[in-house]
Amino acid sequence: MPTQRTSIHGQWSSRLAFIFAATGSAVGLGNIWKFPYMTGENGGGAFVLVYLVCVAMIGVPIMMSEVMLGRRGRQSPINTMRTLAEEEGYSRLWGLLGWMGVLAGFLILSYYSVIAGWALAYVFRTAGGVFNGATAEGVDAVFTELISDPERLLAWHTIFMAAGLELAVRLLMPALFVLLILLVGYAMSQGHFLEGVRFLFEPDFSKLSGQAVLMAMGQAFFSLSLGMGAIMIYGSYLPREASIARTSITVAVSDTLVAVIAGLAIFPIVFAHGLPPTQGPGLIFKTLPIAFGHMPGGALFGSLFFVLLVFAAWTSAISLIEPAVAWLVENHGFTRVHATVSAGAVIWTIGLGTIFSFSTWSGPEYTLFGKTFFDLVDFLTANIMLPLGGLLIAVFAAWLMSERSASDELAMGDGPGYRIWYFLVRYVTPVGVVFVFLNVIGLL
Ligand code: PHE
């Protein structure tokens, strides 16, 4: 009986434990580091609007599907997809979807760890008062010096990959949220707040290219941890009684709130100091220290902020590696520690490519189509692999899986909630993803 499967890895103690874990996975560098600079590079309001539409219309239904498949399969995504496909009379090759997720997780974590390393380096710089009274040029110099020093980046990347502790998400997440609100308060009093708000929420569709739409969709998948099995594996530990719809919506709303608040904290500072919003991955590292350098108690709040950012990244990192770890434990009898260390070593090595992307390998001889190693890995994962994974998950959940299995697992009866989910996953998600892909290759 499929409904009675249990996970060999255990189960969350409650629905709330799942919400904390899934929010821990979703909220991370994607919200605080990536969302602001992507918004800055893609023209602001219109990008944000497409992002929000993608979260609601594609993200939430895909999240529900992933949790649903995970809880029904109760194994690593590779084995879950194999088992469920066989059960429904389809090919075991669906396990490849799990494999793509493992690969995407490795690639994402390889650069994620490097950026988390930057945040870690900033903990000490902020605590040591490096940014006290700092100007935009001063902060820029500190950042540029950091990223052009591969040896130093290597040390921080290594420390992040090796740190093995799992701290209470329950305390750290709310603390990060409070500090973000504090930063918004600073931005309101000292920054060009209205300009920031307008940039974020006044859509200018003339700035919205097909490429920007792809980026917005990719950002929705990335920020919600969708399309690679992270939420699926977390779903496999979800107790049978928990409501999948309510938990998914809670996670998606919290994640989106954190990203928007990060934007509200950062853009007013960007405009107040005449900085370009288009400067890319360095954006938060060049703007937030200015705020911390000028507010009372800035060294304390600033270092606390970067500590919490590192923990937010850490809880996301765990979910990025978990599909591979669960598979190594299930199929090869590894212990969790052994599995994590082995996968971590591979990921650490790939991460070297990102470290060099910001210094020695930034020149034209090391770039492909004008993209550095980091740019390529980021583009391939967030904009191709995650949406493609999401598309396949939608096709499986709403076209291949029998409606009986799906509705049994979602346990929403045949009410409007179920009908909306079914419509979105069956039509809106696949058509949306395919449309955006075709548009970018220029076929539409
Ligand atoms: N959602 C995480 C973030 O926003 C990143 C992530 C992507 C985690 C995919 C797991 C899977 O930082």
mmCIF file with all atom_site columns, C-alpha atoms and ligand atoms in Angstrom, residues 22-34 51 104-105 108 111-112 219-231 255 312-313 315-321 323 386, ligand 1:
data_model
loop_
_atom_site.group_PDB
_atom_site.id
_atom_site.type_symbol
_atom_site.label_atom_id
_atom_site.label_alt_id
_atom_site.label_comp_id
_atom_site.label_asym_id
_atom_site.label_entity_id
_atom_site.label_seq_id
_atom_site.pdbx_PDB_ins_code
_atom_site.Cartn_x
_atom_site.Cartn_y
_atom_site.Cartn_z
_atom_site.occupancy
_atom_site.B_iso_or_equiv
_atom_site.pdbx_formal_charge
_atom_site.auth_seq_id
_atom_site.auth_comp_id
_atom_site.auth_asym_id
_atom_site.auth_atom_id
_atom_site.pdbx_PDB_model_num
ATOM   1  C CA . ALA A 1 22  ? 11.171 24.235 4.273   1.00 0.00 ? 22  ALA A CA 1
ATOM   2  C CA . THR A 1 23  ? 11.337 27.941 5.081   1.00 0.00 ? 23  THR A CA 1
ATOM   3  C CA . GLY A 1 24  ? 14.944 27.389 6.140   1.00 0.00 ? 24  GLY A CA 1
ATOM   4  C CA . SER A 1 25  ? 15.557 25.914 2.714   1.00 0.00 ? 25  SER A CA 1
ATOM   5  C CA . ALA A 1 26  ? 13.700 28.635 0.840   1.00 0.00 ? 26  ALA A CA 1
ATOM   6  C CA . VAL A 1 27  ? 14.984 31.686 2.684   1.00 0.00 ? 27  VAL A CA 1
ATOM   7  C CA . GLY A 1 28  ? 18.644 32.192 1.967   1.00 0.00 ? 28  GLY A CA 1
ATOM   8  C CA . LEU A 1 29  ? 21.057 34.035 -0.254  1.00 0.00 ? 29  LEU A CA 1
ATOM   9  C CA . GLY A 1 30  ? 18.377 33.866 -2.947  1.00 0.00 ? 30  GLY A CA 1
ATOM   10 C CA . ASN A 1 31  ? 16.258 36.352 -1.036  1.00 0.00 ? 31  ASN A CA 1
ATOM   11 C CA . ILE A 1 32  ? 18.824 38.712 0.393   1.00 0.00 ? 32  ILE A CA 1
ATOM   12 C CA . TRP A 1 33  ? 21.697 38.535 -2.073  1.00 0.00 ? 33  TRP A CA 1
ATOM   13 C CA . LYS A 1 34  ? 20.220 37.422 -5.382  1.00 0.00 ? 34  LYS A CA 1
ATOM   14 C CA . TYR A 1 51  ? 8.439  37.270 -10.214 1.00 0.00 ? 51  TYR A CA 1
ATOM   15 C CA . ALA A 1 104 ? 21.545 21.026 -10.014 1.00 0.00 ? 104 ALA A CA 1
ATOM   16 C CA . GLY A 1 105 ? 21.983 20.901 -6.233  1.00 0.00 ? 105 GLY A CA 1
ATOM   17 C CA . ILE A 1 108 ? 24.133 25.573 -7.097  1.00 0.00 ? 108 ILE A CA 1
ATOM   18 C CA . TYR A 1 111 ? 28.813 28.789 -5.904  1.00 0.00 ? 111 TYR A CA 1
ATOM   19 C CA . TYR A 1 112 ? 26.352 29.268 -3.042  1.00 0.00 ? 112 TYR A CA 1
ATOM   20 C CA . GLN A 1 219 ? 14.368 33.412 -9.535  1.00 0.00 ? 219 GLN A CA 1
ATOM   21 C CA . ALA A 1 220 ? 10.942 32.174 -8.377  1.00 0.00 ? 220 ALA A CA 1
ATOM   22 C CA . PHE A 1 221 ? 12.120 28.548 -8.665  1.00 0.00 ? 221 PHE A CA 1
ATOM   23 C CA . PHE A 1 222 ? 15.466 29.320 -7.053  1.00 0.00 ? 222 PHE A CA 1
ATOM   24 C CA . SER A 1 223 ? 14.083 31.294 -4.153  1.00 0.00 ? 223 SER A CA 1
ATOM   25 C CA . LEU A 1 224 ? 11.383 28.728 -3.357  1.00 0.00 ? 224 LEU A CA 1
ATOM   26 C CA . SER A 1 225 ? 13.938 25.863 -3.650  1.00 0.00 ? 225 SER A CA 1
ATOM   27 C CA . LEU A 1 226 ? 11.851 24.235 -6.389  1.00 0.00 ? 226 LEU A CA 1
ATOM   28 C CA . GLY A 1 227 ? 12.593 21.980 -9.330  1.00 0.00 ? 227 GLY A CA 1
ATOM   29 C CA . MET A 1 228 ? 15.509 19.983 -7.944  1.00 0.00 ? 228 MET A CA 1
ATOM   30 C CA . GLY A 1 229 ? 14.057 17.746 -5.258  1.00 0.00 ? 229 GLY A CA 1
ATOM   31 C CA . ALA A 1 230 ? 14.953 19.749 -2.135  1.00 0.00 ? 230 ALA A CA 1
ATOM   32 C CA . ILE A 1 231 ? 11.323 20.331 -1.243  1.00 0.00 ? 231 ILE A CA 1
ATOM   33 C CA . ASP A 1 255 ? 9.962  33.515 1.445   1.00 0.00 ? 255 ASP A CA 1
ATOM   34 C CA . ALA A 1 312 ? 20.140 31.324 6.405   1.00 0.00 ? 312 ALA A CA 1
ATOM   35 C CA . ALA A 1 313 ? 22.514 30.175 3.668   1.00 0.00 ? 313 ALA A CA 1
ATOM   36 C CA . THR A 1 315 ? 19.913 25.923 6.152   1.00 0.00 ? 315 THR A CA 1
ATOM   37 C CA . SER A 1 316 ? 19.471 26.259 2.384   1.00 0.00 ? 316 SER A CA 1
ATOM   38 C CA . ALA A 1 317 ? 22.762 24.471 1.751   1.00 0.00 ? 317 ALA A CA 1
ATOM   39 C CA . ILE A 1 318 ? 21.603 21.482 3.786   1.00 0.00 ? 318 ILE A CA 1
ATOM   40 C CA . SER A 1 319 ? 18.570 21.111 1.536   1.00 0.00 ? 319 SER A CA 1
ATOM   41 C CA . LEU A 1 320 ? 20.697 21.472 -1.598  1.00 0.00 ? 320 LEU A CA 1
ATOM   42 C CA . ILE A 1 321 ? 22.832 18.503 -0.614  1.00 0.00 ? 321 ILE A CA 1
ATOM   43 C CA . PRO A 1 323 ? 18.748 14.668 -2.194  1.00 0.00 ? 323 PRO A CA 1
ATOM   44 C CA . LEU A 1 386 ? 15.119 24.274 -12.121 1.00 0.00 ? 386 LEU A CA 1
HETATM 45 N N1 . PHE B 2 .   ? 16.039 28.794 -1.947  1.00 0.00 ? 1   PHE B N1 1
HETATM 46 C C1 . PHE B 2 .   ? 17.402 29.008 -1.606  1.00 0.00 ? 1   PHE B C1 1
HETATM 47 C C2 . PHE B 2 .   ? 17.653 30.513 -1.506  1.00 0.00 ? 1   PHE B C2 1
HETATM 48 O O1 . PHE B 2 .   ? 16.803 31.297 -1.832  1.00 0.00 ? 1   PHE B O1 1
HETATM 49 C C3 . PHE B 2 .   ? 18.351 28.355 -2.589  1.00 0.00 ? 1   PHE B C3 1
HETATM 50 C C4 . PHE B 2 .   ? 17.973 26.966 -2.966  1.00 0.00 ? 1   PHE B C4 1
HETATM 51 C C5 . PHE B 2 .   ? 17.677 26.652 -4.281  1.00 0.00 ? 1   PHE B C5 1
HETATM 52 C C6 . PHE B 2 .   ? 17.869 25.962 -1.996  1.00 0.00 ? 1   PHE B C6 1
HETATM 53 C C7 . PHE B 2 .   ? 17.284 25.380 -4.661  1.00 0.00 ? 1   PHE B C7 1
HETATM 54 C C8 . PHE B 2 .   ? 17.477 24.676 -2.353  1.00 0.00 ? 1   PHE B C8 1
HETATM 55 C C9 . PHE B 2 .   ? 17.176 24.383 -3.688  1.00 0.00 ? 1   PHE B C9 1
HETATM 56 O O2 . PHE B 2 .   ? 18.695 30.938 -1.124  1.00 0.00 ? 1   PHE B O2 1
#
